[in-house]
Amino acid sequence: MHRSTAASRLARKLAGALLIPGAMPILSHAFPDPRERVHVIGGWSAFSALALILGPLLGGMLLEATGWQSIFLINLPLGLLAMLLGAWGITERHYREQAALDRTGQVLSIAWLGALTYGLIALGSGGTPAWPPLVFALLAFIAFLAVEARAPRPLLPLRMFRERSFALVNLASLVLGFACYSSLFFFSLYLQQIQGWAAGASGWRMLPQFAAMGIVSLGFGRLSRHVPLRRLMLGGYMLAGLVLLATATLAPQTPYAIVGTLFGLLGVAMGLAVPATGLLAMASVGSERGAMASAIMNALRQAGMTLGVAVLGSVMSLRAAAMLERSGQVAALAAGFQLAMLLAGLACLAVALPLYWLPARQP
């Protein structure tokens, strides 16, 4: 890998780490009325779904037309527009006493999560020994917890997890990334490597998921007037689990009518789960800790997505390798995909059970 490529990836990841956690606290401060806030955060989720729609579609078309390098150019005008609008419309707020000042915790968090991801990928590849990075990840994680328990301004305030609601919602956010967001990677593999569609055509075929997520997110505010947030969240995770279990039955010859329907239903589930998870995470702490709560929730969701791709990808690879001797490559990949989706669905259903006992708390 060229140094410039690695540096650009690092810069993009750092920018995303700064942007994503700040969105919900900004919206919460800009719209203090709880009823307005529900609508606005639902709209924010809808625009996130729109970005997920445009990403595969435009990316696939640019990839086929001009090469992979061109997919990064679209970020330039969008980034400039976002900076101009942000400078014009976002009011600055400071909670300096809540800001983390924990360099050791940051280093250790990168170390254990990176080593864990690397070890899980190595476990599925069958090449590099997996146990050294996994052992290192465990030791780094133990050290991370010890540092966080003693740091005066920790990166991850462990005391916040003593609040049962906050702990459950963040566990759900982790699973949301692990099962639902990582499924985008596997659906793309399914469409391209198992069903044989090109990159652009695969993007179009994933459209029902993102469109349904956007539509449901836009209507989330109206739904929340009649249904408590915790029930909407529970319904989202239950539906996601059932749909992912259904995708575990998809085969190379499955008609697109079935595939597209399942994608759409998963979009409905995410349209319920994403805004409800964010709103309940913010509601479980005071407004002065909203940015910290949002950062923790989003960090866990991103970590869940990373682990989902690593864990489920390794499961898929191991299952496919075991099946390859008895069947063709496509059938082996399909078997691996089915097992990965089965585990993703079970994860969603497992986290949905304790959500039923969340306090009926509105933001």
Tab-separated table of C-alpha atoms in Angstrom:
chain	number	residue	atom	x	y	z
A	1	MET	CA	0.000	0.000	0.000
A	2	HIS	CA	1.359	3.434	-0.928
A	3	ARG	CA	2.009	5.834	1.939
A	4	SER	CA	-0.252	8.462	0.346
A	5	THR	CA	-3.116	5.953	0.181
A	6	ALA	CA	-2.682	4.980	3.832
A	7	ALA	CA	-2.485	8.639	4.862
A	8	SER	CA	-5.657	9.504	2.939
A	9	ARG	CA	-7.523	6.617	4.541
A	10	LEU	CA	-6.383	7.720	7.974
A	11	ALA	CA	-7.503	11.292	7.260
A	12	ARG	CA	-10.952	10.119	6.115
A	13	LYS	CA	-11.427	7.954	9.189
A	14	LEU	CA	-10.387	10.778	11.517
A	15	ALA	CA	-12.802	13.139	9.768
A	16	GLY	CA	-15.635	10.637	10.108
A	17	ALA	CA	-14.821	10.137	13.781
A	18	LEU	CA	-15.165	13.886	14.305
A	19	LEU	CA	-18.313	14.338	12.212
A	20	ILE	CA	-20.605	11.448	13.121
A	21	PRO	CA	-20.794	11.746	16.942
A	22	GLY	CA	-21.433	15.497	16.784
A	23	ALA	CA	-24.520	15.354	14.588
A	24	MET	CA	-27.093	14.306	17.183
A	25	PRO	CA	-25.950	16.654	19.988
A	26	ILE	CA	-26.094	19.553	17.504
A	27	LEU	CA	-29.635	18.593	16.530
A	28	SER	CA	-30.673	18.151	20.159
A	29	HIS	CA	-29.419	21.620	21.097
A	30	ALA	CA	-30.913	23.227	17.987
A	31	PHE	CA	-34.338	21.670	18.666
A	32	PRO	CA	-34.908	21.595	22.439
A	33	ASP	CA	-38.618	20.773	22.028
A	34	PRO	CA	-38.816	16.949	22.348
A	35	ARG	CA	-41.580	16.668	19.747
A	36	GLU	CA	-39.598	18.627	17.176
A	37	ARG	CA	-36.441	16.738	18.047
A	38	VAL	CA	-38.005	13.370	17.241
A	39	HIS	CA	-38.999	14.612	13.772
A	40	VAL	CA	-35.583	16.134	13.135
A	41	ILE	CA	-33.599	13.075	14.188
A	42	GLY	CA	-35.936	10.938	12.074
A	43	GLY	CA	-35.144	13.243	9.151
A	44	TRP	CA	-31.429	12.929	9.914
A	45	SER	CA	-31.792	9.136	9.709
A	46	ALA	CA	-33.660	9.527	6.411
A	47	PHE	CA	-30.830	11.591	4.929
A	48	SER	CA	-28.394	8.946	6.142
A	49	ALA	CA	-30.449	6.400	4.218
A	50	LEU	CA	-30.401	8.676	1.166
A	51	ALA	CA	-26.611	8.734	1.383
A	52	LEU	CA	-26.635	4.937	1.531
A	53	ILE	CA	-28.810	4.913	-1.602
A	54	LEU	CA	-26.626	7.283	-3.572
A	55	GLY	CA	-23.329	5.721	-2.453
A	56	PRO	CA	-23.723	2.284	-4.096
A	57	LEU	CA	-25.574	3.702	-7.119
A	58	LEU	CA	-23.189	6.522	-7.970
A	59	GLY	CA	-20.199	4.508	-6.841
A	60	GLY	CA	-21.158	1.590	-9.076
A	61	MET	CA	-21.740	3.838	-12.091
A	62	LEU	CA	-18.483	5.742	-11.563
A	63	LEU	CA	-16.597	2.479	-11.005
A	64	GLU	CA	-17.820	1.043	-14.296
A	65	ALA	CA	-17.439	4.296	-16.259
A	66	THR	CA	-14.198	5.893	-15.092
A	67	GLY	CA	-12.489	3.634	-12.550
A	68	TRP	CA	-12.397	3.374	-8.772
A	69	GLN	CA	-10.399	6.571	-8.239
A	70	SER	CA	-13.341	8.706	-9.407
A	71	ILE	CA	-15.633	7.673	-6.554
A	72	PHE	CA	-13.723	9.963	-4.189
A	73	LEU	CA	-14.125	13.103	-6.289
A	74	ILE	CA	-17.817	13.502	-5.428
A	75	ASN	CA	-16.835	14.157	-1.817
A	76	LEU	CA	-15.171	17.465	-2.716
A	77	PRO	CA	-18.270	19.558	-3.631
A	78	LEU	CA	-20.351	17.884	-0.928
A	79	GLY	CA	-17.716	18.563	1.714
A	80	LEU	CA	-17.399	22.197	0.649
A	81	LEU	CA	-21.187	22.657	0.766
A	82	ALA	CA	-21.346	21.053	4.239
A	83	MET	CA	-18.618	23.362	5.566
A	84	LEU	CA	-20.351	26.465	4.240
A	85	LEU	CA	-23.752	25.452	5.629
A	86	GLY	CA	-22.232	24.448	8.960
A	87	ALA	CA	-20.411	27.751	9.354
A	88	TRP	CA	-23.654	29.581	8.598
A	89	GLY	CA	-26.204	27.615	10.590
A	90	ILE	CA	-24.553	25.735	13.494
A	91	THR	CA	-24.221	27.485	16.854
A	92	GLU	CA	-21.117	26.587	18.845
A	93	ARG	CA	-21.521	25.119	22.344
A	94	HIS	CA	-18.821	24.151	24.810
A	95	TYR	CA	-18.835	21.571	27.586
A	96	ARG	CA	-15.130	21.577	28.305
A	97	GLU	CA	-15.495	19.789	31.613
A	98	GLN	CA	-17.087	16.831	29.806
A	99	ALA	CA	-14.411	16.524	27.115
A	100	ALA	CA	-12.217	13.452	27.309
A	101	LEU	CA	-8.511	13.973	27.964
A	102	ASP	CA	-7.274	10.419	27.827
A	103	ARG	CA	-4.435	9.806	25.362
A	104	THR	CA	-3.516	6.469	26.920
A	105	GLY	CA	-7.089	5.278	26.582
A	106	GLN	CA	-7.169	6.364	22.936
A	107	VAL	CA	-4.007	4.439	22.124
A	108	LEU	CA	-5.198	1.335	23.942
A	109	SER	CA	-8.649	1.466	22.317
A	110	ILE	CA	-7.037	1.557	18.864
A	111	ALA	CA	-4.670	-1.235	19.850
A	112	TRP	CA	-7.211	-3.720	21.174
A	113	LEU	CA	-9.864	-3.133	18.521
A	114	GLY	CA	-7.323	-3.211	15.691
A	115	ALA	CA	-5.681	-6.366	17.003
A	116	LEU	CA	-9.051	-8.044	17.549
A	117	THR	CA	-10.176	-7.237	14.009
A	118	TYR	CA	-6.890	-8.425	12.532
A	119	GLY	CA	-7.003	-11.634	14.549
A	120	LEU	CA	-10.587	-12.412	13.548
A	121	ILE	CA	-9.782	-11.865	9.877
A	122	ALA	CA	-6.710	-14.077	10.224
A	123	LEU	CA	-8.882	-16.735	11.838
A	124	GLY	CA	-10.990	-16.945	8.690
A	125	SER	CA	-8.145	-16.703	6.197
A	126	GLY	CA	-6.328	-19.788	7.439
A	127	GLY	CA	-2.910	-18.220	6.740
A	128	THR	CA	-1.426	-15.987	9.436
A	129	PRO	CA	-1.759	-17.466	12.962
A	130	ALA	CA	-4.686	-15.819	14.693
A	131	TRP	CA	-3.821	-16.402	18.336
A	132	PRO	CA	-1.017	-13.775	18.778
A	133	PRO	CA	-3.180	-10.757	17.786
A	134	LEU	CA	-6.160	-12.158	19.693
A	135	VAL	CA	-4.111	-12.577	22.886
A	136	PHE	CA	-2.684	-9.082	22.411
A	137	ALA	CA	-6.228	-7.731	21.919
A	138	LEU	CA	-7.367	-9.316	25.177
A	139	LEU	CA	-4.441	-7.886	27.151
A	140	ALA	CA	-4.872	-4.442	25.576
A	141	PHE	CA	-8.598	-4.516	26.362
A	142	ILE	CA	-7.938	-5.362	30.027
A	143	ALA	CA	-5.409	-2.530	30.199
A	144	PHE	CA	-7.919	-0.191	28.524
A	145	LEU	CA	-10.577	-0.948	31.141
A	146	ALA	CA	-8.057	-0.416	33.947
A	147	VAL	CA	-7.038	2.962	32.533
A	148	GLU	CA	-10.642	4.060	31.988
A	149	ALA	CA	-11.568	3.166	35.567
A	150	ARG	CA	-8.881	5.507	36.921
A	151	ALA	CA	-8.654	8.341	34.365
A	152	PRO	CA	-10.087	11.658	35.651
A	153	ARG	CA	-11.577	12.443	32.199
A	154	PRO	CA	-11.820	9.039	30.521
A	155	LEU	CA	-12.402	8.290	26.866
A	156	LEU	CA	-15.105	5.775	27.873
A	157	PRO	CA	-16.712	6.732	31.210
A	158	LEU	CA	-17.484	3.323	32.669
A	159	ARG	CA	-19.712	4.855	35.350
A	160	MET	CA	-22.243	5.792	32.669
A	161	PHE	CA	-22.811	2.084	32.021
A	162	ARG	CA	-24.126	1.649	35.564
A	163	GLU	CA	-27.346	3.170	34.204
A	164	ARG	CA	-29.174	0.111	32.875
A	165	SER	CA	-30.951	1.993	30.096
A	166	PHE	CA	-27.728	3.512	28.790
A	167	ALA	CA	-25.962	0.132	28.869
A	168	LEU	CA	-28.772	-1.673	27.032
A	169	VAL	CA	-29.159	0.987	24.359
A	170	ASN	CA	-25.430	0.968	23.671
A	171	LEU	CA	-25.376	-2.819	23.523
A	172	ALA	CA	-28.168	-2.529	20.971
A	173	SER	CA	-26.110	0.032	19.016
A	174	LEU	CA	-23.180	-2.394	18.949
A	175	VAL	CA	-25.433	-5.149	17.603
A	176	LEU	CA	-26.999	-2.753	15.096
A	177	GLY	CA	-23.563	-2.219	13.577
A	178	PHE	CA	-22.589	-5.884	13.894
A	179	ALA	CA	-25.694	-7.306	12.240
A	180	CYS	CA	-27.462	-4.655	10.150
A	181	TYR	CA	-24.760	-2.288	8.928
A	182	SER	CA	-22.262	-5.057	8.226
A	183	SER	CA	-24.970	-6.882	6.243
A	184	LEU	CA	-24.521	-4.266	3.487
A	185	PHE	CA	-21.096	-5.759	2.812
A	186	PHE	CA	-22.500	-9.284	2.630
A	187	PHE	CA	-25.486	-8.318	0.487
A	188	SER	CA	-23.075	-6.780	-1.996
A	189	LEU	CA	-21.063	-10.009	-2.031
A	190	TYR	CA	-24.248	-12.022	-2.465
A	191	LEU	CA	-25.441	-10.001	-5.433
A	192	GLN	CA	-22.061	-9.822	-7.177
A	193	GLN	CA	-20.286	-13.074	-6.374
A	194	ILE	CA	-23.220	-15.429	-5.819
A	195	GLN	CA	-25.880	-14.106	-8.177
A	196	GLY	CA	-23.385	-12.659	-10.661
A	197	TRP	CA	-24.575	-9.043	-10.992
A	198	ALA	CA	-22.185	-6.228	-11.906
A	199	ALA	CA	-21.321	-3.521	-9.370
A	200	GLY	CA	-23.744	-0.949	-10.784
A	201	ALA	CA	-26.590	-3.442	-11.105
A	202	SER	CA	-25.986	-4.611	-7.538
A	203	GLY	CA	-26.298	-1.033	-6.312
A	204	TRP	CA	-29.694	-0.673	-7.972
A	205	ARG	CA	-30.863	-3.953	-6.479
A	206	MET	CA	-30.029	-2.782	-2.962
A	207	LEU	CA	-32.199	0.293	-3.465
A	208	PRO	CA	-35.319	-1.099	-1.636
A	209	GLN	CA	-33.432	-1.322	1.659
A	210	PHE	CA	-32.269	2.279	1.657
A	211	ALA	CA	-35.499	3.675	0.223
A	212	ALA	CA	-37.577	1.908	2.886
A	213	MET	CA	-35.226	3.095	5.616
A	214	GLY	CA	-35.532	6.676	4.403
A	215	ILE	CA	-39.330	6.601	4.161
A	216	VAL	CA	-39.783	5.067	7.611
A	217	SER	CA	-37.270	7.477	9.152
A	218	LEU	CA	-39.137	10.452	7.700
A	219	GLY	CA	-42.343	9.213	9.294
A	220	PHE	CA	-40.677	8.274	12.577
A	221	GLY	CA	-41.784	11.450	14.335
A	222	ARG	CA	-45.455	10.752	13.584
A	223	LEU	CA	-45.086	7.130	14.661
A	224	SER	CA	-43.540	8.168	17.979
A	225	ARG	CA	-46.640	10.200	18.819
A	226	HIS	CA	-48.673	7.009	19.031
A	227	VAL	CA	-46.108	4.343	19.942
A	228	PRO	CA	-43.508	4.633	22.754
A	229	LEU	CA	-39.907	4.869	21.594
A	230	ARG	CA	-38.849	1.687	23.338
A	231	ARG	CA	-41.559	-0.269	21.483
A	232	LEU	CA	-40.482	1.210	18.163
A	233	MET	CA	-36.913	0.241	18.989
A	234	LEU	CA	-37.954	-3.250	20.049
A	235	GLY	CA	-40.014	-3.667	16.878
A	236	GLY	CA	-37.075	-2.534	14.741
A	237	TYR	CA	-34.654	-5.040	16.253
A	238	MET	CA	-37.183	-7.874	16.211
A	239	LEU	CA	-38.003	-7.255	12.554
A	240	ALA	CA	-34.315	-6.951	11.665
A	241	GLY	CA	-33.576	-10.270	13.353
A	242	LEU	CA	-36.412	-12.067	11.559
A	243	VAL	CA	-35.485	-10.586	8.171
A	244	LEU	CA	-31.819	-11.515	8.570
A	245	LEU	CA	-32.866	-15.055	9.462
A	246	ALA	CA	-34.942	-15.092	6.280
A	247	THR	CA	-31.952	-13.909	4.224
A	248	ALA	CA	-30.124	-16.994	5.518
A	249	THR	CA	-32.346	-18.977	3.129
A	250	LEU	CA	-31.314	-17.032	0.003
A	251	ALA	CA	-29.723	-19.183	-2.690
A	252	PRO	CA	-27.987	-18.372	-5.993
A	253	GLN	CA	-31.255	-18.919	-7.894
A	254	THR	CA	-33.564	-16.984	-5.534
A	255	PRO	CA	-35.758	-14.597	-7.588
A	256	TYR	CA	-35.100	-10.918	-7.085
A	257	ALA	CA	-38.724	-10.382	-6.032
A	258	ILE	CA	-37.911	-12.272	-2.823
A	259	VAL	CA	-34.464	-10.719	-2.393
A	260	GLY	CA	-35.767	-7.180	-2.942
A	261	THR	CA	-38.661	-7.724	-0.537
A	262	LEU	CA	-36.298	-8.835	2.205
A	263	PHE	CA	-34.027	-5.871	1.546
A	264	GLY	CA	-37.034	-3.551	1.846
A	265	LEU	CA	-38.168	-5.123	5.114
A	266	LEU	CA	-34.682	-4.762	6.561
A	267	GLY	CA	-34.825	-1.098	5.564
A	268	VAL	CA	-38.089	-0.731	7.492
A	269	ALA	CA	-36.440	-2.328	10.526
A	270	MET	CA	-33.445	0.000	10.359
A	271	GLY	CA	-35.744	2.996	9.844
A	272	LEU	CA	-37.246	2.149	13.228
A	273	ALA	CA	-34.107	1.031	15.043
A	274	VAL	CA	-31.628	3.765	14.070
A	275	PRO	CA	-33.510	6.904	15.231
A	276	ALA	CA	-34.991	5.135	18.271
A	277	THR	CA	-31.556	3.966	19.402
A	278	GLY	CA	-30.114	7.459	19.032
A	279	LEU	CA	-32.982	9.184	20.813
A	280	LEU	CA	-32.995	6.758	23.740
A	281	ALA	CA	-29.214	6.985	24.106
A	282	MET	CA	-29.488	10.772	24.344
A	283	ALA	CA	-32.447	10.534	26.730
A	284	SER	CA	-30.599	8.249	29.131
A	285	VAL	CA	-28.126	11.020	30.113
A	286	GLY	CA	-28.329	14.727	30.810
A	287	SER	CA	-28.091	17.288	28.027
A	288	GLU	CA	-24.596	18.337	29.135
A	289	ARG	CA	-23.402	14.789	28.434
A	290	GLY	CA	-25.282	14.449	25.147
A	291	ALA	CA	-22.171	14.750	22.979
A	292	MET	CA	-20.401	12.093	25.048
A	293	ALA	CA	-23.419	9.761	24.870
A	294	SER	CA	-23.665	10.243	21.109
A	295	ALA	CA	-19.943	9.617	20.680
A	296	ILE	CA	-20.104	6.389	22.705
A	297	MET	CA	-23.194	5.144	20.842
A	298	ASN	CA	-21.727	5.865	17.411
A	299	ALA	CA	-18.318	4.464	18.363
A	300	LEU	CA	-19.929	1.221	19.485
A	301	ARG	CA	-22.007	1.036	16.308
A	302	GLN	CA	-18.903	1.572	14.167
A	303	ALA	CA	-16.990	-0.972	16.245
A	304	GLY	CA	-19.893	-3.379	15.828
A	305	MET	CA	-19.816	-2.920	12.056
A	306	THR	CA	-16.057	-3.547	11.991
A	307	LEU	CA	-16.431	-6.650	14.132
A	308	GLY	CA	-19.422	-7.794	12.091
A	309	VAL	CA	-17.477	-7.701	8.846
A	310	ALA	CA	-14.497	-9.409	10.524
A	311	VAL	CA	-16.393	-12.074	12.494
A	312	LEU	CA	-19.127	-12.853	9.982
A	313	GLY	CA	-16.641	-12.592	7.116
A	314	SER	CA	-14.423	-15.173	8.815
A	315	VAL	CA	-17.426	-17.417	9.423
A	316	MET	CA	-18.404	-17.080	5.772
A	317	SER	CA	-14.875	-17.867	4.602
A	318	LEU	CA	-14.503	-20.915	6.858
A	319	ARG	CA	-17.908	-22.270	5.846
A	320	ALA	CA	-17.193	-21.695	2.162
A	321	ALA	CA	-13.782	-23.392	2.435
A	322	ALA	CA	-15.344	-26.407	4.143
A	323	MET	CA	-18.004	-26.690	1.431
A	324	LEU	CA	-15.701	-26.082	-1.539
A	325	GLU	CA	-14.522	-29.680	-1.819
A	326	ARG	CA	-18.109	-30.993	-1.997
A	327	SER	CA	-19.639	-28.300	-4.202
A	328	GLY	CA	-18.747	-25.506	-6.608
A	329	GLN	CA	-17.453	-22.095	-5.657
A	330	VAL	CA	-20.821	-20.333	-5.961
A	331	ALA	CA	-22.609	-22.927	-3.814
A	332	ALA	CA	-19.840	-22.745	-1.205
A	333	LEU	CA	-20.054	-18.953	-1.058
A	334	ALA	CA	-23.829	-19.202	-0.730
A	335	ALA	CA	-23.478	-21.595	2.210
A	336	GLY	CA	-21.050	-19.220	3.918
A	337	PHE	CA	-23.361	-16.259	3.316
A	338	GLN	CA	-26.321	-18.160	4.776
A	339	LEU	CA	-24.450	-19.021	7.966
A	340	ALA	CA	-23.236	-15.430	8.406
A	341	MET	CA	-26.788	-14.065	8.035
A	342	LEU	CA	-28.118	-16.670	10.448
A	343	LEU	CA	-25.701	-15.463	13.126
A	344	ALA	CA	-26.536	-11.814	12.385
A	345	GLY	CA	-30.259	-12.501	12.780
A	346	LEU	CA	-29.762	-14.349	16.049
A	347	ALA	CA	-27.695	-11.433	17.391
A	348	CYS	CA	-30.539	-8.980	16.684
A	349	LEU	CA	-33.145	-11.210	18.314
A	350	ALA	CA	-30.915	-11.774	21.352
A	351	VAL	CA	-30.492	-8.042	22.009
A	352	ALA	CA	-34.207	-7.396	21.397
A	353	LEU	CA	-35.283	-9.444	24.414
A	354	PRO	CA	-33.883	-7.135	27.163
A	355	LEU	CA	-35.101	-4.053	25.264
A	356	TYR	CA	-38.647	-4.983	26.260
A	357	TRP	CA	-37.860	-3.972	29.840
A	358	LEU	CA	-36.398	-0.588	29.027
A	359	PRO	CA	-38.073	2.233	30.991
A	360	ALA	CA	-40.745	4.024	28.974
A	361	ARG	CA	-38.620	7.181	28.737
A	362	GLN	CA	-39.095	9.784	26.032
A	363	PRO	CA	-36.391	12.296	25.008
